[in-house]
Short mmCIF file of C-alpha atoms and ligand atoms in Angstrom, two decimals:
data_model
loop_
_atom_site.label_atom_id
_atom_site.label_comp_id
_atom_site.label_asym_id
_atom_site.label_seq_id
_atom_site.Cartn_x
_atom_site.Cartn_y
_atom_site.Cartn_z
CA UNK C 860 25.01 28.86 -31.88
CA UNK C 861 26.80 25.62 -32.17
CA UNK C 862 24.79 22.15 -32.64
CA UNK C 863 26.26 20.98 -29.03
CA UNK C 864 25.16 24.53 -27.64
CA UNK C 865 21.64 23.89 -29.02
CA UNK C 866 21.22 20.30 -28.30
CA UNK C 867 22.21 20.72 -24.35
CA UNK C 868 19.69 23.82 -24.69
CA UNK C 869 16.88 21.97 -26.07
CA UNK C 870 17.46 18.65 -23.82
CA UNK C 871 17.99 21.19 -20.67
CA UNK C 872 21.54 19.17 -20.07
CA UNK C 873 22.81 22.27 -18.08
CA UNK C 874 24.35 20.84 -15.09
CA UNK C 875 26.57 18.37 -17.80
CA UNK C 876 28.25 19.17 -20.91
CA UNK C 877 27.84 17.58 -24.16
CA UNK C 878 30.83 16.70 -26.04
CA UNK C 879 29.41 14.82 -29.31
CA UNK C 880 26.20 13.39 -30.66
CA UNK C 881 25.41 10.94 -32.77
CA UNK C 882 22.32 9.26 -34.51
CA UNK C 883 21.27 5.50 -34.75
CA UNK C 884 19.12 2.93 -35.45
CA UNK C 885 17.52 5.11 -38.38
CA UNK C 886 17.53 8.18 -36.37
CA UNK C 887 15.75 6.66 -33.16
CA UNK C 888 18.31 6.60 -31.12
CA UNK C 889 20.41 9.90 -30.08
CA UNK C 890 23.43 8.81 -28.47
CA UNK C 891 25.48 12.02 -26.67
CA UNK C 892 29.06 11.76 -25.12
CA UNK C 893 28.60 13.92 -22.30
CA UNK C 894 30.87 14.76 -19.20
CA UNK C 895 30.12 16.63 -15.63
CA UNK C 896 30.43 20.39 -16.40
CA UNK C 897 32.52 21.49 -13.72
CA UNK C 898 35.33 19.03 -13.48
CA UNK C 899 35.69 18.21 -9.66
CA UNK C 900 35.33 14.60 -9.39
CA UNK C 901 33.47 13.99 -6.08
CA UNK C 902 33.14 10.95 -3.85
CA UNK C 903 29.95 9.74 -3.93
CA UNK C 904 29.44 8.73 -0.34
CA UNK C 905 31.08 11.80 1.33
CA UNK C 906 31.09 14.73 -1.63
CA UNK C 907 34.14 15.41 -1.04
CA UNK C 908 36.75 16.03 -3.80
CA UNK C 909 38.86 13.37 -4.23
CA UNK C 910 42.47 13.45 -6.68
CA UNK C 911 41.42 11.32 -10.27
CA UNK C 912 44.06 7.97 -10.14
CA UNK C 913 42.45 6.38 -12.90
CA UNK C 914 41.11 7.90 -16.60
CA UNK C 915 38.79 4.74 -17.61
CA UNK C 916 38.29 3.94 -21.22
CA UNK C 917 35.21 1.90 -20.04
CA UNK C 918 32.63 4.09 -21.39
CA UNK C 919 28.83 3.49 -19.44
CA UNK C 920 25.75 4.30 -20.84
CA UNK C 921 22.48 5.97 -19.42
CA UNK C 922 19.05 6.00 -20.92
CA UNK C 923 17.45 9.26 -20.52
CA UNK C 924 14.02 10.66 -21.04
CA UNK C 925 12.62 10.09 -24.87
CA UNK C 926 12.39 13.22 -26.86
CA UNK C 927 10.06 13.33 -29.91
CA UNK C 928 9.78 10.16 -29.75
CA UNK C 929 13.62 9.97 -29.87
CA UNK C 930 15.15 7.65 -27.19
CA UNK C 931 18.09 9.68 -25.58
CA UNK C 932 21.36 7.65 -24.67
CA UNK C 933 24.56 9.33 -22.20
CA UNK C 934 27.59 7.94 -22.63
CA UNK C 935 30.60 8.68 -20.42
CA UNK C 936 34.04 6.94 -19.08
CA UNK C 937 33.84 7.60 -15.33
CA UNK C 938 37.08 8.12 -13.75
CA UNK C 939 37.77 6.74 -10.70
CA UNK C 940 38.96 8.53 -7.66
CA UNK C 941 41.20 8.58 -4.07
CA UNK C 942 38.81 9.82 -1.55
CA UNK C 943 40.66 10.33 1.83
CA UNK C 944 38.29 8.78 3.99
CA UNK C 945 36.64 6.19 1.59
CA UNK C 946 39.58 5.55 -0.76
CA UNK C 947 39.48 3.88 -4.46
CA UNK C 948 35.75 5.06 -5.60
CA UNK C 949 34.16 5.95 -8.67
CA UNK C 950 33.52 9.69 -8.73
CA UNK C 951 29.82 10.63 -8.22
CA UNK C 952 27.99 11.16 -11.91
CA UNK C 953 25.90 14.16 -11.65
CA UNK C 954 23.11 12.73 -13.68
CA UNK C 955 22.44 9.34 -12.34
CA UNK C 956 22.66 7.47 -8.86
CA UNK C 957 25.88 5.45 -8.27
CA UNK C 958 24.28 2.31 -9.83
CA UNK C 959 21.63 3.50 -12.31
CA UNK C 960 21.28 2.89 -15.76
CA UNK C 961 18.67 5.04 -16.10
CA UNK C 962 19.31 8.80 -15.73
CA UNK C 963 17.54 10.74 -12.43
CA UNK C 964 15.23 12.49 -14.69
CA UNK C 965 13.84 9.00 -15.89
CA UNK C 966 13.62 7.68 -12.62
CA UNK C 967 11.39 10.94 -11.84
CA UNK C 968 9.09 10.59 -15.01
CA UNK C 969 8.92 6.76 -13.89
CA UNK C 970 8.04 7.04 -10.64
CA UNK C 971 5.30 9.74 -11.61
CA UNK C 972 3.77 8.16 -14.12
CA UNK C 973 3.48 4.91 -11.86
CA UNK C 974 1.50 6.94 -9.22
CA UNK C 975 -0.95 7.50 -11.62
CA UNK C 976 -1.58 4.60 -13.90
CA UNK C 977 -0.66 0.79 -13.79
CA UNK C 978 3.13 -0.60 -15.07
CA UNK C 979 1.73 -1.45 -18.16
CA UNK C 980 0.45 1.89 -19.42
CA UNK C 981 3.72 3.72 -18.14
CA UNK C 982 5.51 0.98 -20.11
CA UNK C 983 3.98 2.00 -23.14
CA UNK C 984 4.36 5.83 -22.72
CA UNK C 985 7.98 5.60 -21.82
CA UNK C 986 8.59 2.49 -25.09
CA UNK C 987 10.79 -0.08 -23.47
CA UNK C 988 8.95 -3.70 -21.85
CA UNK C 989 7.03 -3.78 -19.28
CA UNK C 990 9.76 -6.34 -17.49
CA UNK C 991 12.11 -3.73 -17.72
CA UNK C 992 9.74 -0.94 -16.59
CA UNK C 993 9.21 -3.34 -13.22
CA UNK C 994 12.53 -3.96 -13.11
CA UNK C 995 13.29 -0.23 -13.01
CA UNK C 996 10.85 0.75 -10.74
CA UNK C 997 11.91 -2.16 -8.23
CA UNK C 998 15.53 -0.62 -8.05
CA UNK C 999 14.31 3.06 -7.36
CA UNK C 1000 12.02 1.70 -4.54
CA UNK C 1001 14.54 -0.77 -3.60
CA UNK C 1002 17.14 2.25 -2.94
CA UNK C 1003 14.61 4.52 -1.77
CA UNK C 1004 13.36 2.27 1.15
CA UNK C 1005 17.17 1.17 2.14
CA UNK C 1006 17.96 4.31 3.88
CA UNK C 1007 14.72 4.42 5.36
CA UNK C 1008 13.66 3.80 9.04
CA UNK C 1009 10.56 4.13 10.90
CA UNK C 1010 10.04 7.03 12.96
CA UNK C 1011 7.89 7.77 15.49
CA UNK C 1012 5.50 5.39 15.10
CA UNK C 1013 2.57 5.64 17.57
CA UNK C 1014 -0.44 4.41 16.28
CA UNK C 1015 -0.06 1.04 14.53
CA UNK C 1016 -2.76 -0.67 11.92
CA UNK C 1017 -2.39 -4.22 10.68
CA UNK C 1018 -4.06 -5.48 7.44
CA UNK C 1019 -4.56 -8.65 5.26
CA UNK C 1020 -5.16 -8.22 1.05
CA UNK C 1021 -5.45 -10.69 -1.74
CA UNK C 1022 -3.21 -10.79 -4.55
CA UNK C 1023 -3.98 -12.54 -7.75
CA UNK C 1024 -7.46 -13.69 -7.38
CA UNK C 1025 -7.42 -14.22 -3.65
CA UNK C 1026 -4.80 -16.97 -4.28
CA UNK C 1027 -1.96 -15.12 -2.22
CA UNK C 1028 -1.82 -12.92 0.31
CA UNK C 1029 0.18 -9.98 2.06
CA UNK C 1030 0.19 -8.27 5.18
CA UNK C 1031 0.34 -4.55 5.47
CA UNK C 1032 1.25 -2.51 7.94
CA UNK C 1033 -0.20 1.31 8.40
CA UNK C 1034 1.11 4.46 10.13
CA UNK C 1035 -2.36 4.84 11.14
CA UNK C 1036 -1.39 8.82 12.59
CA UNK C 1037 0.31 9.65 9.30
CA UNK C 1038 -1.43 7.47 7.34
CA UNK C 1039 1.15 5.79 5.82
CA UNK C 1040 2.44 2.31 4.48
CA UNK C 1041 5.65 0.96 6.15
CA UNK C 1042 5.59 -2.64 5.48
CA UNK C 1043 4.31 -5.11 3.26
CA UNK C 1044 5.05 -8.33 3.43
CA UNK C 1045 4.05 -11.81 1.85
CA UNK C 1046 1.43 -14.59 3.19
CA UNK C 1047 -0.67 -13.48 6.48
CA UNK C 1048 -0.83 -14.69 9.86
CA UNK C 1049 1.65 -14.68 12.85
CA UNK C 1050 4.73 -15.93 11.02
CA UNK C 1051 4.37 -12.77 8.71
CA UNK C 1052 3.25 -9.93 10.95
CA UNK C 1053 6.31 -11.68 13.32
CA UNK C 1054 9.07 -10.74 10.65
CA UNK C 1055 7.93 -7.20 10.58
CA UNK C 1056 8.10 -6.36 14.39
CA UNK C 1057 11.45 -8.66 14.52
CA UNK C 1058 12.65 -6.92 11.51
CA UNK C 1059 12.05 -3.39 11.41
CA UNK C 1060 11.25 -2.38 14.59
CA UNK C 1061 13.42 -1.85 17.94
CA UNK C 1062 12.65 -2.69 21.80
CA UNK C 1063 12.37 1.03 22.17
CA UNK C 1064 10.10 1.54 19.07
CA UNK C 1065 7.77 -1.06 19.75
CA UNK C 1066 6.96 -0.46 23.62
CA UNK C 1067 6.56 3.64 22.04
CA UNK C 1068 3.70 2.25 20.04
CA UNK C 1069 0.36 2.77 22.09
CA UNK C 1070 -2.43 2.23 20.07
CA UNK C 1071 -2.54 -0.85 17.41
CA UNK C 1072 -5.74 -1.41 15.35
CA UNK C 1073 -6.41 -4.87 13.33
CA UNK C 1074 -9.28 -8.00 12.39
CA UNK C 1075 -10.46 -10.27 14.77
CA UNK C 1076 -7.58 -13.08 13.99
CA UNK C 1077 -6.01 -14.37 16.67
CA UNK C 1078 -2.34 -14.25 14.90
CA UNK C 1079 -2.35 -10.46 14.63
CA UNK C 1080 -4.11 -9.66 17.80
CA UNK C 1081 -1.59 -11.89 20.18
CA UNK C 1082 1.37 -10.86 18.09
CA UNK C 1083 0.72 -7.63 18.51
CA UNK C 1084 -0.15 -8.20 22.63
CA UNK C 1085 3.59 -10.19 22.72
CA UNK C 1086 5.75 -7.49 20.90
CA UNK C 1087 4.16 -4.18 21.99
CA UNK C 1088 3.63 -4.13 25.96
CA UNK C 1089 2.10 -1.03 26.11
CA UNK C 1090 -0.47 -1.28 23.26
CA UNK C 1091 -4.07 -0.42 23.56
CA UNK C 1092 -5.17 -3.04 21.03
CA UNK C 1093 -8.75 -2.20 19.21
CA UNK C 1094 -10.23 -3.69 16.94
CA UNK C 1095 -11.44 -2.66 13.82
CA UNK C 1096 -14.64 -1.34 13.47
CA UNK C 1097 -15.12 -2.54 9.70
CA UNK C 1098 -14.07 -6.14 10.38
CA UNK C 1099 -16.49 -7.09 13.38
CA UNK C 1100 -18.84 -5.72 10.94
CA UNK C 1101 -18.09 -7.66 8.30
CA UNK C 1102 -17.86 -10.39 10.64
CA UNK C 1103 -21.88 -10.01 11.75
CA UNK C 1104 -22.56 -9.10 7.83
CA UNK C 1105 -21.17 -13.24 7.17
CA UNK C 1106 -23.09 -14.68 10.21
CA UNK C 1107 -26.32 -12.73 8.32
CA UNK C 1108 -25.96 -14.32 5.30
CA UNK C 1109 -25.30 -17.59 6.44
CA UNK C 1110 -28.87 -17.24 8.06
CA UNK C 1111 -30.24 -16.07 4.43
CA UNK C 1112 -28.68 -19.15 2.38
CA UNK C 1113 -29.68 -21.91 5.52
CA UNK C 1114 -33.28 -20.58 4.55
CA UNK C 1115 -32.92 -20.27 1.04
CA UNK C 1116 -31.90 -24.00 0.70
CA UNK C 1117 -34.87 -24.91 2.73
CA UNK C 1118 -37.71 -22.97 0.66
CA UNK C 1119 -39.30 -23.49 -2.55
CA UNK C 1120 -39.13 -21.79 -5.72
CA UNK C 1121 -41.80 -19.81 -4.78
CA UNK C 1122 -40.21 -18.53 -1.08
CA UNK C 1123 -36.96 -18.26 -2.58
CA UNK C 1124 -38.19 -15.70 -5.10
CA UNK C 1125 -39.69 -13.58 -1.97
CA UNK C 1126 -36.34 -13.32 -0.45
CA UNK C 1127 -34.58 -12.16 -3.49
CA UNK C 1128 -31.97 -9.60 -3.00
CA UNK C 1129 -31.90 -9.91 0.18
CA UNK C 1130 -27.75 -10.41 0.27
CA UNK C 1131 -27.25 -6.93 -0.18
CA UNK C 1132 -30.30 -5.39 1.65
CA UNK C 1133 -29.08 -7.16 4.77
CA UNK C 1134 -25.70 -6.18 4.82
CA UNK C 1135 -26.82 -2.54 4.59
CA UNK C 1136 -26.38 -0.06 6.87
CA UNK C 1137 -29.66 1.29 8.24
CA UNK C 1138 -28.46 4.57 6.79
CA UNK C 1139 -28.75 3.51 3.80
CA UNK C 1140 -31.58 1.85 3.29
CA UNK C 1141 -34.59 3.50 1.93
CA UNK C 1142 -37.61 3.45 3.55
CA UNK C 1143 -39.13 0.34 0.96
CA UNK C 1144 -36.12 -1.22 1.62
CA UNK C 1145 -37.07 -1.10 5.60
CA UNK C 1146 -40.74 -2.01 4.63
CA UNK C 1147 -39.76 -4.84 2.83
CA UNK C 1148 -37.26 -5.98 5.46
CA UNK C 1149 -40.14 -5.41 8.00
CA UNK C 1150 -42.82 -7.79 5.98
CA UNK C 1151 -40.05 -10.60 6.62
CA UNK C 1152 -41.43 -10.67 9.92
CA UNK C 1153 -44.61 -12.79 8.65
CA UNK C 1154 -43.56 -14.61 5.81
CA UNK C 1155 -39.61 -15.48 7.40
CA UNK C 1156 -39.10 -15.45 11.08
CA UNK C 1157 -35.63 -16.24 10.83
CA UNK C 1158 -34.56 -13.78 8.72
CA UNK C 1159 -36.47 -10.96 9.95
CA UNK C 1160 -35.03 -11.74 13.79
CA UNK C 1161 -31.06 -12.31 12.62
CA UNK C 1162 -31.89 -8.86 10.96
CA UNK C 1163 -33.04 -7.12 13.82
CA UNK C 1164 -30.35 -7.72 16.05
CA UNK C 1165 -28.11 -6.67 13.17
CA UNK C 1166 -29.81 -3.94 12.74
CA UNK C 1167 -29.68 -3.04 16.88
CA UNK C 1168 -25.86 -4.01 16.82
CA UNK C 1169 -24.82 -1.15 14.81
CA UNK C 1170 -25.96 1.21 17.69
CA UNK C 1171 -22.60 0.23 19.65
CA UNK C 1172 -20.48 2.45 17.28
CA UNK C 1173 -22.70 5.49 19.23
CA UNK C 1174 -21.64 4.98 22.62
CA UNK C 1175 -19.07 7.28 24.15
CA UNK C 1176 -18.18 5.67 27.12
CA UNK C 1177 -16.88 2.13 28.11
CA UNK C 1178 -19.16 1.07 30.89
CA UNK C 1179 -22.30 1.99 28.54
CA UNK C 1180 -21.11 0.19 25.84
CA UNK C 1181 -19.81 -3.08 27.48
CA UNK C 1182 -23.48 -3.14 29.08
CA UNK C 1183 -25.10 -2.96 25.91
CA UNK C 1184 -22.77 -5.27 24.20
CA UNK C 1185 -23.56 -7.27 26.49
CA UNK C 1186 -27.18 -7.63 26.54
CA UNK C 1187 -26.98 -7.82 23.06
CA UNK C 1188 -24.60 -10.87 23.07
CA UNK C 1189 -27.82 -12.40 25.57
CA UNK C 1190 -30.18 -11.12 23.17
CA UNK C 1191 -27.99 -13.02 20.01
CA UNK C 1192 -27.80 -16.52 22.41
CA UNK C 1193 -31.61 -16.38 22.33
CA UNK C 1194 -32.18 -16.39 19.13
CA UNK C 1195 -30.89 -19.76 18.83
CA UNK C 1196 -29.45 -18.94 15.32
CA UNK C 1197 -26.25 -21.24 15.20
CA UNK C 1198 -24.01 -18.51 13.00
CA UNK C 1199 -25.08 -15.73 15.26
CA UNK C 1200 -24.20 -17.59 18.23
CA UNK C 1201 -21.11 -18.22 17.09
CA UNK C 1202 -20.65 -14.38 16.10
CA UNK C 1203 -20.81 -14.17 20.12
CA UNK C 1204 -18.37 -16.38 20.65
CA UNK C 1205 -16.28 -14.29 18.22
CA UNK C 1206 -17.46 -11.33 20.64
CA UNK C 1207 -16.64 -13.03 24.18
CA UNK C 1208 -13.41 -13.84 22.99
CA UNK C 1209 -11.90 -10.12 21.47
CA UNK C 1210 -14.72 -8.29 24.48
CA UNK C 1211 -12.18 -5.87 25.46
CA UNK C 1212 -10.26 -5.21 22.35
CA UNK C 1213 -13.79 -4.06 20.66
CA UNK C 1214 -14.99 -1.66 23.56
CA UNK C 1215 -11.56 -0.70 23.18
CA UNK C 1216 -13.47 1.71 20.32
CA UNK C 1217 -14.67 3.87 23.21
CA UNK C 1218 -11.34 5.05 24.37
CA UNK C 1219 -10.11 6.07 21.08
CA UNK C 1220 -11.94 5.39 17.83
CA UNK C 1221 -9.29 4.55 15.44
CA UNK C 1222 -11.23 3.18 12.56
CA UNK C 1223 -13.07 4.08 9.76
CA UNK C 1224 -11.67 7.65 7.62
CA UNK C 1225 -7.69 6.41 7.84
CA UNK C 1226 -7.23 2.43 7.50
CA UNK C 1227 -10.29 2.10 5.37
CA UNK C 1228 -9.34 4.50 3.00
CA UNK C 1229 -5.38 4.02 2.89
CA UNK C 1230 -7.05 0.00 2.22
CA UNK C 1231 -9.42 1.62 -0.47
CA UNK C 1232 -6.37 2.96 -2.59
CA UNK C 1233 -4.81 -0.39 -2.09
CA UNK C 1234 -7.73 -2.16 -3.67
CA UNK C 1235 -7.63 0.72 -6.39
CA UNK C 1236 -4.08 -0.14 -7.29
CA UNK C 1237 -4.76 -3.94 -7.21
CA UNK C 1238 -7.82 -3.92 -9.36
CA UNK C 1239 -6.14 -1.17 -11.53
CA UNK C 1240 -3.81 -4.17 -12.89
CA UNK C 1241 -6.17 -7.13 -12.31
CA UNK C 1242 -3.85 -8.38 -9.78
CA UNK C 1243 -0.61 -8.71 -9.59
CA UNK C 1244 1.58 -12.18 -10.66
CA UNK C 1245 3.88 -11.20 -7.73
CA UNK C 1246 4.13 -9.38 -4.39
CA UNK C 1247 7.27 -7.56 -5.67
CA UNK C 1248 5.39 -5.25 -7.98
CA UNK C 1249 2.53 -5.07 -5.69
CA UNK C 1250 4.33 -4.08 -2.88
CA UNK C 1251 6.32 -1.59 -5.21
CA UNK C 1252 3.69 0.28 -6.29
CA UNK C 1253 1.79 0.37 -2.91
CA UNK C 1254 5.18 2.26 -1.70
CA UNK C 1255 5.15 4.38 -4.59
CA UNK C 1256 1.73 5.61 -3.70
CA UNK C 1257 1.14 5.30 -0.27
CA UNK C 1258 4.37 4.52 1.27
CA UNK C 1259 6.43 5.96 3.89
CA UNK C 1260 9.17 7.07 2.09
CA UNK C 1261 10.51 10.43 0.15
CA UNK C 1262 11.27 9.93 -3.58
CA UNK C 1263 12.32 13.29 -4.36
CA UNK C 1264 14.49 13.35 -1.28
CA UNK C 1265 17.04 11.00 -3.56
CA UNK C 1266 16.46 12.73 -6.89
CA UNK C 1267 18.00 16.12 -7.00
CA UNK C 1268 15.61 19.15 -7.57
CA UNK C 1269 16.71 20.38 -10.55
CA UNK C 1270 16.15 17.01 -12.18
CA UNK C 1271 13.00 16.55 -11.39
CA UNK C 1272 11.42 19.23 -13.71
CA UNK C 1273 9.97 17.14 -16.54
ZN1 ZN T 1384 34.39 9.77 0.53
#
């Protein structure tokens, strides 16, 4: 067997043929001169075979996947072609996309190992910077996303996340039905969440959309009213939760700033006791949260209504549950509690959208856990300097797109 037979065997290289190797940089670096096997040069936008007008000396070069630790390098001229329907192209290169540096099978290992571990670590596993890496990655999704579109889109979820410490922020935008990303874009409020219906989504598309889910803000809730007519808006379970949860502890701290040393060290650890769900809770926790009752009126009462609150989420039908929301909201005014009261006011004003629940309950298992693998790939990196790779690898993982679609099969087996 010859040394090119062997090489293409032991590199798999069986769709191209290798014409000469060469080592470098102290045998690091194995450069091959390699050319398509079969020697049809095709147009790369319509496949077609197209006549060769030009033999280019320009020779290009392609990183591939290291071997051994040994950083593989394609080289090849590629010629350029007459296609009859697109005329002077460069014929298609069988291991790479049209603008690629990188060879398919990188692209693949790239993309894979980015699923599963942050930029940084893939960086190091693959040897080149992690700049580069980013850079890389950025291209693939860049391509990848350009021939997408959105598709039957039904049930739409709108989201805010931190970057970088809470300094910045993006908005995302679930397939809440497929449970998928399709937007992400930077800063929140209605000048972002704007751009996406404006920019990806059709008159048709947007008045097919009949359920939307999202927090209690008023951007996202009368942007999405304006763009989609026939939306059933509802509004996240989670967030008017964590909306009561903040109104709680705003009681807590207003009594811990009042008390002495010795009260305040009765109400320790209460932050996270009262934000529990009665579920929870064990029953000393509940005995504890019951002795409140005597030694901190307050607290105990903002507690109790919390506690009550969470029965809404049982209620099956709309009449029941507007009745007991409701008498709650009377029940909240009463308690003369300034951050509860305003929690109703929070309540009187989204009313409808929250009942909403009781026609179709779209939160909890979907949004919260498509935002819990958000959070996973955020805190994976400690943040993230820029929305770019954020939003990168938030597509990679959970986006509404098809990598291998644009990476042929028989490349994508390492
Ligand atoms: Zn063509």
């Amino acid at each position: 067997m010859g040394n090119l037979k062997l090489l293409s065997k032991i590199l798999r290289l069986k769709q191209f043929k290798i014409t000469d190797f060469w080592f470098k940089n102290r045998d690091t670096e194995l450069h091959l001169a390699v050319k398509p096997y079969k020697n049809g040069s095709c147009c790369p936008a319509c496949g077609r075979r197209g006549k060769i007008i030009h033999h280019s000396k320009e020779f290009r070069r392609w990183e591939d996947l290291t071997v051994m630790g040994i950083k593989v390098l394609l080289w090849y001229a590629p010629k350029e072609i007459h296609c009859p329907t697109h005329g002077r192209v460069q014929e298609t290169i069988p291991w790479a996309t049209t603008y690629s540096r990188i060879t398919y099978r990188l692209e693949w290992r790239l993309c894979s190992l980015c699923q599963i571990m942050t930029q940084k670590a893939a960086a190091e596993i693959l040897k080149m910077p992690t700049s580069t890496l980013s850079n890389l990655l950025h291209r693939i999704i860049t391509r990848v996303r350009d021939g997408h579109k959105i598709r039957g889109l039904v049930t739409l979820g709108v989201d805010e996340i931190s970057f970088l410490k809470g300094h910045k922020y993006a908005t995302l935008v679930y397939d809440l039905d497929r449970s998928r990303i399709l937007w992400v874009g930077q800063g929140k409020g209605r000048a972002t969440i704007d751009r996406f219906f404006n920019e990806c989504l059709s008159k048709g598309q947007k008045a097919r959309i009949l359920w939307a889910s999202c927090d209690m803000s008023r951007a996202y809730t009368e942007a999405i009213k304006h763009h989609c007519p026939n939306t059933t808006l509802v509004i996240d379970r989670f967030h008017v939760v964590k909306a009561l949860n903040q109104a709680l502890d705003e009681v807590r701290k207003d009594e811990w700033r009042g008390l002495d040393k010795e009260g305040r060290s009765a109400i320790k650890g209460l932050r996270w006791l009262l934000s529990m769900n009665a579920r929870n809770r064990s029953k000393g926790n509940t005995r504890f949260l019951n002795s409140l009752r005597n030694s901190n009126r307050r607290i105990h009462r903002a507690w109790v209504l919390k506690d009550e609150f969470e029965h809404i989420w049982n209620y099956r039908y709309r009449a029941s549950a507007e009745k007991f929301l409701k008498r709650w909201m009377t029940a909240a005014l009463r308690s003369r509690i300034p951050s509860l009261r305003q929690f109703v006011t929070t309540l009187r004003n989204h009313f409808d959208n929250i009942v909403a629940f009781t026609d179709r309950n779209l939160t909890n298992a979907v949004g919260e856990g498509l935002n819990r693998i958000v959070k996973i790939i955020k805190n994976r990196a400690s943040g993230y300097r820029n929305l770019d790779n954020f939003a990168d690898m938030i597509f990679l993982t959970l986006g509404d797109m098809d990598i291998p679609a644009h990476i042929p099969s028989e490349l994508r087996t390492l």
